[in-house]
Amino acid sequence: MGRMETQELPELPEYAERVLQVAEEIPPGRVMTYGDVAEWLDEGGPRQVGRVMALYGGSVPWWRVVRSDGVLLPGHERRALGHYRAEGTPLRQPAGGGALRVDMRRARWDGGTAEAEPEAVTG
């Protein structure tokens, strides 16, 4: 039985390493959607990114990779909210009421900030 458990989580696949690397690069207070990460890597899709985050995401800022509607990760809402408040991530209350969610218009990161800095320095 222990052997089966070991086989479920093999060595970190290259794709998973790449997904986790993107999660680590997202600045505090900003987020990317599962689809954004897949598009950034030009590989896989939202489900594949979500699967990687579910299996391996505990060691990276998992709260910065979110659903496109900004709804907090079910079962992890309190922990996520703590991180969002500490980092100043923009949140919003849905118009009809309901739970807080990430304000995607203000919090979404396109990955461009870090890319633009070296050009500005050399120019």
Short mmCIF file of N, CA and C in Angstrom, two decimals:
data_model
loop_
_atom_site.label_atom_id
_atom_site.label_comp_id
_atom_site.label_asym_id
_atom_site.label_seq_id
_atom_site.Cartn_x
_atom_site.Cartn_y
_atom_site.Cartn_z
N MET A 1 0.83 -1.20 0.00
CA MET A 1 0.00 0.00 0.00
C MET A 1 0.87 1.26 0.00
N GLY A 2 1.91 1.27 0.83
CA GLY A 2 2.82 2.41 0.85
C GLY A 2 3.48 2.63 -0.50
N ARG A 3 3.70 1.53 -1.21
CA ARG A 3 4.34 1.62 -2.52
C ARG A 3 3.45 2.38 -3.51
N MET A 4 2.15 2.13 -3.48
CA MET A 4 1.21 2.83 -4.38
C MET A 4 1.21 4.33 -4.09
N GLU A 5 1.25 4.69 -2.81
CA GLU A 5 1.26 6.12 -2.46
C GLU A 5 2.49 6.80 -3.03
N THR A 6 3.62 6.13 -2.97
CA THR A 6 4.86 6.69 -3.50
C THR A 6 4.75 6.90 -5.01
N GLN A 7 4.13 5.97 -5.69
CA GLN A 7 4.00 6.06 -7.14
C GLN A 7 3.06 7.19 -7.57
N GLU A 8 2.12 7.58 -6.71
CA GLU A 8 1.19 8.65 -7.06
C GLU A 8 1.91 10.00 -7.22
N LEU A 9 2.95 10.22 -6.44
CA LEU A 9 3.69 11.47 -6.51
C LEU A 9 5.13 11.19 -6.95
N PRO A 10 5.33 11.03 -8.25
CA PRO A 10 6.68 10.78 -8.76
C PRO A 10 7.54 12.02 -8.62
N GLU A 11 8.78 11.93 -9.05
CA GLU A 11 9.63 13.12 -9.06
C GLU A 11 8.90 14.22 -9.81
N LEU A 12 9.19 15.43 -9.42
CA LEU A 12 8.50 16.58 -10.00
C LEU A 12 8.71 16.62 -11.51
N PRO A 13 7.63 16.49 -12.27
CA PRO A 13 7.77 16.56 -13.74
C PRO A 13 8.22 17.95 -14.17
N GLU A 14 8.84 18.01 -15.34
CA GLU A 14 9.34 19.30 -15.84
C GLU A 14 8.21 20.33 -15.95
N TYR A 15 7.05 19.91 -16.44
CA TYR A 15 5.93 20.85 -16.56
C TYR A 15 5.55 21.41 -15.20
N ALA A 16 5.49 20.56 -14.19
CA ALA A 16 5.14 21.02 -12.84
C ALA A 16 6.18 22.02 -12.34
N GLU A 17 7.45 21.76 -12.58
CA GLU A 17 8.50 22.70 -12.17
C GLU A 17 8.28 24.06 -12.82
N ARG A 18 7.93 24.05 -14.09
CA ARG A 18 7.72 25.31 -14.81
C ARG A 18 6.51 26.07 -14.27
N VAL A 19 5.42 25.35 -13.96
CA VAL A 19 4.23 25.98 -13.38
C VAL A 19 4.58 26.62 -12.04
N LEU A 20 5.28 25.89 -11.19
CA LEU A 20 5.64 26.40 -9.87
C LEU A 20 6.58 27.59 -9.97
N GLN A 21 7.45 27.59 -10.97
CA GLN A 21 8.36 28.73 -11.19
C GLN A 21 7.55 29.99 -11.50
N VAL A 22 6.53 29.86 -12.35
CA VAL A 22 5.68 31.02 -12.66
C VAL A 22 5.00 31.52 -11.40
N ALA A 23 4.45 30.59 -10.60
CA ALA A 23 3.76 30.98 -9.36
C ALA A 23 4.70 31.78 -8.45
N GLU A 24 5.97 31.39 -8.40
CA GLU A 24 6.94 32.08 -7.56
C GLU A 24 7.27 33.47 -8.09
N GLU A 25 7.11 33.69 -9.39
CA GLU A 25 7.46 34.98 -9.99
C GLU A 25 6.35 36.02 -9.87
N ILE A 26 5.13 35.59 -9.54
CA ILE A 26 4.01 36.53 -9.42
C ILE A 26 4.28 37.43 -8.21
N PRO A 27 4.27 38.75 -8.41
CA PRO A 27 4.59 39.65 -7.29
C PRO A 27 3.52 39.60 -6.20
N PRO A 28 3.92 39.88 -4.95
CA PRO A 28 2.93 39.97 -3.87
C PRO A 28 1.84 40.98 -4.23
N GLY A 29 0.61 40.64 -3.89
CA GLY A 29 -0.52 41.52 -4.17
C GLY A 29 -1.09 41.37 -5.56
N ARG A 30 -0.51 40.49 -6.37
CA ARG A 30 -0.98 40.26 -7.74
C ARG A 30 -1.32 38.79 -7.92
N VAL A 31 -2.09 38.48 -8.96
CA VAL A 31 -2.48 37.09 -9.23
C VAL A 31 -2.42 36.81 -10.72
N MET A 32 -2.37 35.53 -11.06
CA MET A 32 -2.55 35.05 -12.43
C MET A 32 -3.60 33.94 -12.34
N THR A 33 -4.37 33.78 -13.41
CA THR A 33 -5.32 32.68 -13.44
C THR A 33 -4.60 31.41 -13.88
N TYR A 34 -5.27 30.28 -13.67
CA TYR A 34 -4.72 29.00 -14.15
C TYR A 34 -4.46 29.09 -15.65
N GLY A 35 -5.41 29.68 -16.37
CA GLY A 35 -5.25 29.84 -17.82
C GLY A 35 -4.12 30.77 -18.19
N ASP A 36 -3.93 31.85 -17.40
CA ASP A 36 -2.82 32.77 -17.65
C ASP A 36 -1.48 32.04 -17.56
N VAL A 37 -1.35 31.18 -16.54
CA VAL A 37 -0.10 30.45 -16.34
C VAL A 37 0.15 29.53 -17.52
N ALA A 38 -0.90 28.81 -17.96
CA ALA A 38 -0.76 27.91 -19.10
C ALA A 38 -0.36 28.69 -20.36
N GLU A 39 -0.99 29.85 -20.55
CA GLU A 39 -0.69 30.68 -21.72
C GLU A 39 0.74 31.21 -21.64
N TRP A 40 1.17 31.62 -20.45
CA TRP A 40 2.53 32.13 -20.24
C TRP A 40 3.55 31.07 -20.62
N LEU A 41 3.25 29.81 -20.23
CA LEU A 41 4.16 28.70 -20.53
C LEU A 41 4.00 28.20 -21.96
N ASP A 42 2.90 28.60 -22.61
CA ASP A 42 2.57 28.13 -23.95
C ASP A 42 2.48 26.61 -23.98
N GLU A 43 1.90 26.05 -22.90
CA GLU A 43 1.77 24.61 -22.79
C GLU A 43 0.67 24.28 -21.79
N GLY A 44 -0.11 23.25 -22.10
CA GLY A 44 -1.17 22.81 -21.20
C GLY A 44 -2.33 23.78 -21.20
N GLY A 45 -3.17 23.64 -20.20
CA GLY A 45 -4.33 24.50 -20.07
C GLY A 45 -4.65 24.69 -18.60
N PRO A 46 -5.77 25.38 -18.31
CA PRO A 46 -6.12 25.66 -16.91
C PRO A 46 -6.22 24.41 -16.04
N ARG A 47 -6.77 23.33 -16.59
CA ARG A 47 -6.91 22.11 -15.79
C ARG A 47 -5.56 21.51 -15.43
N GLN A 48 -4.63 21.52 -16.36
CA GLN A 48 -3.30 20.97 -16.08
C GLN A 48 -2.59 21.81 -15.02
N VAL A 49 -2.71 23.14 -15.14
CA VAL A 49 -2.09 24.02 -14.15
C VAL A 49 -2.74 23.79 -12.78
N GLY A 50 -4.07 23.67 -12.76
CA GLY A 50 -4.78 23.42 -11.51
C GLY A 50 -4.35 22.12 -10.86
N ARG A 51 -4.14 21.10 -11.68
CA ARG A 51 -3.69 19.80 -11.17
C ARG A 51 -2.30 19.92 -10.56
N VAL A 52 -1.40 20.60 -11.24
CA VAL A 52 -0.05 20.81 -10.70
C VAL A 52 -0.12 21.55 -9.37
N MET A 53 -0.92 22.62 -9.32
CA MET A 53 -1.03 23.40 -8.09
C MET A 53 -1.62 22.55 -6.96
N ALA A 54 -2.60 21.70 -7.27
CA ALA A 54 -3.21 20.86 -6.25
C ALA A 54 -2.21 19.84 -5.70
N LEU A 55 -1.39 19.28 -6.57
CA LEU A 55 -0.45 18.24 -6.15
C LEU A 55 0.83 18.80 -5.53
N TYR A 56 1.36 19.89 -6.09
CA TYR A 56 2.69 20.35 -5.73
C TYR A 56 2.75 21.80 -5.24
N GLY A 57 1.64 22.52 -5.26
CA GLY A 57 1.66 23.96 -5.03
C GLY A 57 1.91 24.44 -3.61
N GLY A 58 1.92 23.52 -2.65
CA GLY A 58 2.08 23.94 -1.26
C GLY A 58 3.38 24.64 -0.94
N SER A 59 4.40 24.46 -1.76
CA SER A 59 5.71 25.04 -1.48
C SER A 59 5.91 26.41 -2.14
N VAL A 60 4.91 26.88 -2.88
CA VAL A 60 5.00 28.17 -3.56
C VAL A 60 3.80 29.04 -3.13
N PRO A 61 3.79 30.32 -3.50
CA PRO A 61 2.64 31.17 -3.15
C PRO A 61 1.40 30.78 -3.95
N TRP A 62 0.79 29.67 -3.56
CA TRP A 62 -0.36 29.09 -4.27
C TRP A 62 -1.54 30.05 -4.36
N TRP A 63 -1.69 30.95 -3.40
CA TRP A 63 -2.82 31.87 -3.38
C TRP A 63 -2.74 32.90 -4.51
N ARG A 64 -1.61 32.99 -5.20
CA ARG A 64 -1.47 33.94 -6.31
C ARG A 64 -1.88 33.33 -7.65
N VAL A 65 -2.26 32.06 -7.67
CA VAL A 65 -2.78 31.41 -8.89
C VAL A 65 -4.24 31.09 -8.60
N VAL A 66 -5.14 31.73 -9.33
CA VAL A 66 -6.57 31.71 -8.97
C VAL A 66 -7.46 31.36 -10.16
N ARG A 67 -8.72 31.11 -9.85
CA ARG A 67 -9.73 30.94 -10.89
C ARG A 67 -9.97 32.28 -11.57
N SER A 68 -10.41 32.24 -12.80
CA SER A 68 -10.60 33.49 -13.56
C SER A 68 -11.69 34.38 -12.99
N ASP A 69 -12.60 33.82 -12.18
CA ASP A 69 -13.65 34.64 -11.58
C ASP A 69 -13.23 35.22 -10.23
N GLY A 70 -12.02 34.90 -9.78
CA GLY A 70 -11.51 35.45 -8.53
C GLY A 70 -12.03 34.76 -7.27
N VAL A 71 -12.84 33.70 -7.43
CA VAL A 71 -13.36 32.99 -6.27
C VAL A 71 -12.21 32.29 -5.55
N LEU A 72 -12.22 32.39 -4.22
CA LEU A 72 -11.13 31.81 -3.43
C LEU A 72 -11.18 30.29 -3.47
N LEU A 73 -10.01 29.67 -3.35
CA LEU A 73 -9.88 28.22 -3.42
C LEU A 73 -10.72 27.56 -2.33
N PRO A 74 -11.71 26.75 -2.71
CA PRO A 74 -12.58 26.11 -1.72
C PRO A 74 -11.77 25.31 -0.70
N GLY A 75 -12.10 25.51 0.58
CA GLY A 75 -11.41 24.83 1.65
C GLY A 75 -10.18 25.57 2.15
N HIS A 76 -9.75 26.59 1.41
CA HIS A 76 -8.54 27.34 1.78
C HIS A 76 -8.82 28.84 1.85
N GLU A 77 -10.11 29.20 1.93
CA GLU A 77 -10.49 30.62 1.89
C GLU A 77 -9.83 31.44 2.98
N ARG A 78 -9.85 30.94 4.21
CA ARG A 78 -9.28 31.72 5.33
C ARG A 78 -7.79 31.96 5.15
N ARG A 79 -7.08 30.89 4.79
CA ARG A 79 -5.62 31.03 4.60
C ARG A 79 -5.34 31.99 3.46
N ALA A 80 -6.08 31.84 2.35
CA ALA A 80 -5.88 32.73 1.20
C ALA A 80 -6.16 34.18 1.58
N LEU A 81 -7.27 34.42 2.28
CA LEU A 81 -7.61 35.79 2.68
C LEU A 81 -6.51 36.40 3.55
N GLY A 82 -5.95 35.60 4.43
CA GLY A 82 -4.84 36.10 5.26
C GLY A 82 -3.68 36.56 4.41
N HIS A 83 -3.33 35.76 3.40
CA HIS A 83 -2.23 36.13 2.50
C HIS A 83 -2.60 37.37 1.69
N TYR A 84 -3.84 37.42 1.17
CA TYR A 84 -4.25 38.57 0.36
C TYR A 84 -4.21 39.85 1.18
N ARG A 85 -4.69 39.79 2.41
CA ARG A 85 -4.70 40.99 3.25
C ARG A 85 -3.27 41.42 3.59
N ALA A 86 -2.40 40.45 3.88
CA ALA A 86 -1.01 40.76 4.22
C ALA A 86 -0.27 41.38 3.03
N GLU A 87 -0.62 40.95 1.81
CA GLU A 87 0.07 41.42 0.61
C GLU A 87 -0.62 42.61 -0.05
N GLY A 88 -1.80 42.99 0.44
CA GLY A 88 -2.54 44.10 -0.16
C GLY A 88 -3.17 43.76 -1.49
N THR A 89 -3.51 42.49 -1.70
CA THR A 89 -4.17 42.07 -2.95
C THR A 89 -5.56 42.70 -3.01
N PRO A 90 -5.92 43.36 -4.12
CA PRO A 90 -7.26 43.94 -4.24
C PRO A 90 -8.34 42.87 -4.18
N LEU A 91 -9.31 43.08 -3.29
CA LEU A 91 -10.45 42.18 -3.14
C LEU A 91 -11.73 42.95 -3.41
N ARG A 92 -12.80 42.22 -3.69
CA ARG A 92 -14.09 42.89 -3.90
C ARG A 92 -15.21 42.01 -3.39
N GLN A 93 -16.30 42.68 -3.05
CA GLN A 93 -17.53 42.00 -2.64
C GLN A 93 -18.42 41.94 -3.86
N PRO A 94 -18.90 40.75 -4.25
CA PRO A 94 -19.80 40.67 -5.41
C PRO A 94 -21.04 41.55 -5.21
N ALA A 95 -21.56 42.11 -6.29
CA ALA A 95 -22.69 43.04 -6.25
C ALA A 95 -23.89 42.44 -5.52
N GLY A 96 -24.19 41.18 -5.75
CA GLY A 96 -25.34 40.55 -5.12
C GLY A 96 -25.05 40.02 -3.73
N GLY A 97 -23.90 40.35 -3.17
CA GLY A 97 -23.49 39.81 -1.88
C GLY A 97 -22.65 38.57 -2.08
N GLY A 98 -22.42 37.85 -1.01
CA GLY A 98 -21.61 36.64 -1.11
C GLY A 98 -20.21 36.88 -0.61
N ALA A 99 -19.38 35.86 -0.78
CA ALA A 99 -18.02 35.88 -0.23
C ALA A 99 -17.11 36.83 -1.00
N LEU A 100 -16.12 37.36 -0.29
CA LEU A 100 -15.09 38.18 -0.94
C LEU A 100 -14.39 37.34 -2.01
N ARG A 101 -13.94 38.03 -3.03
CA ARG A 101 -13.14 37.38 -4.07
C ARG A 101 -12.06 38.35 -4.52
N VAL A 102 -11.10 37.85 -5.26
CA VAL A 102 -10.03 38.69 -5.78
C VAL A 102 -10.61 39.61 -6.84
N ASP A 103 -10.24 40.88 -6.79
CA ASP A 103 -10.65 41.85 -7.80
C ASP A 103 -9.73 41.66 -9.01
N MET A 104 -10.20 40.87 -9.96
CA MET A 104 -9.35 40.46 -11.08
C MET A 104 -8.90 41.64 -11.94
N ARG A 105 -9.74 42.65 -12.08
CA ARG A 105 -9.33 43.80 -12.91
C ARG A 105 -8.13 44.51 -12.33
N ARG A 106 -8.05 44.58 -11.01
CA ARG A 106 -6.95 45.31 -10.37
C ARG A 106 -5.79 44.41 -9.98
N ALA A 107 -6.05 43.13 -9.71
CA ALA A 107 -5.00 42.25 -9.17
C ALA A 107 -4.29 41.43 -10.23
N ARG A 108 -4.90 41.28 -11.41
CA ARG A 108 -4.33 40.37 -12.42
C ARG A 108 -3.00 40.88 -12.93
N TRP A 109 -2.03 39.97 -12.99
CA TRP A 109 -0.68 40.31 -13.44
C TRP A 109 -0.43 39.64 -14.78
N ASP A 110 0.10 40.38 -15.73
CA ASP A 110 0.32 39.83 -17.08
C ASP A 110 1.75 39.32 -17.26
N GLY A 111 2.55 39.40 -16.21
CA GLY A 111 3.93 38.93 -16.31
C GLY A 111 4.85 39.95 -16.94
N GLY A 112 4.33 41.10 -17.32
CA GLY A 112 5.12 42.07 -18.06
C GLY A 112 6.03 42.95 -17.25
N THR A 113 5.72 43.21 -16.01
CA THR A 113 6.50 44.14 -15.20
C THR A 113 7.95 43.72 -15.12
N ALA A 114 8.17 42.46 -14.77
CA ALA A 114 9.54 41.97 -14.62
C ALA A 114 10.27 41.98 -15.97
N GLU A 115 9.54 41.74 -17.05
CA GLU A 115 10.15 41.73 -18.38
C GLU A 115 10.60 43.12 -18.82
N ALA A 116 9.84 44.14 -18.44
CA ALA A 116 10.12 45.50 -18.92
C ALA A 116 11.31 46.12 -18.20
N GLU A 117 11.60 45.71 -16.97
CA GLU A 117 12.66 46.36 -16.20
C GLU A 117 14.03 46.31 -16.86
N PRO A 118 14.52 45.15 -17.31
CA PRO A 118 15.86 45.14 -17.90
C PRO A 118 15.99 46.06 -19.11
N GLU A 119 14.94 46.16 -19.93
CA GLU A 119 14.99 47.04 -21.11
C GLU A 119 15.13 48.49 -20.66
N ALA A 120 14.40 48.88 -19.61
CA ALA A 120 14.46 50.25 -19.13
C ALA A 120 15.86 50.58 -18.61
N VAL A 121 16.49 49.63 -17.97
CA VAL A 121 17.83 49.85 -17.42
C VAL A 121 18.86 50.03 -18.53
N THR A 122 18.78 49.19 -19.58
CA THR A 122 19.77 49.28 -20.66
C THR A 122 19.50 50.46 -21.59
N GLY A 123 18.26 50.94 -21.61
CA GLY A 123 17.90 52.00 -22.56
C GLY A 123 18.14 53.36 -22.07
#
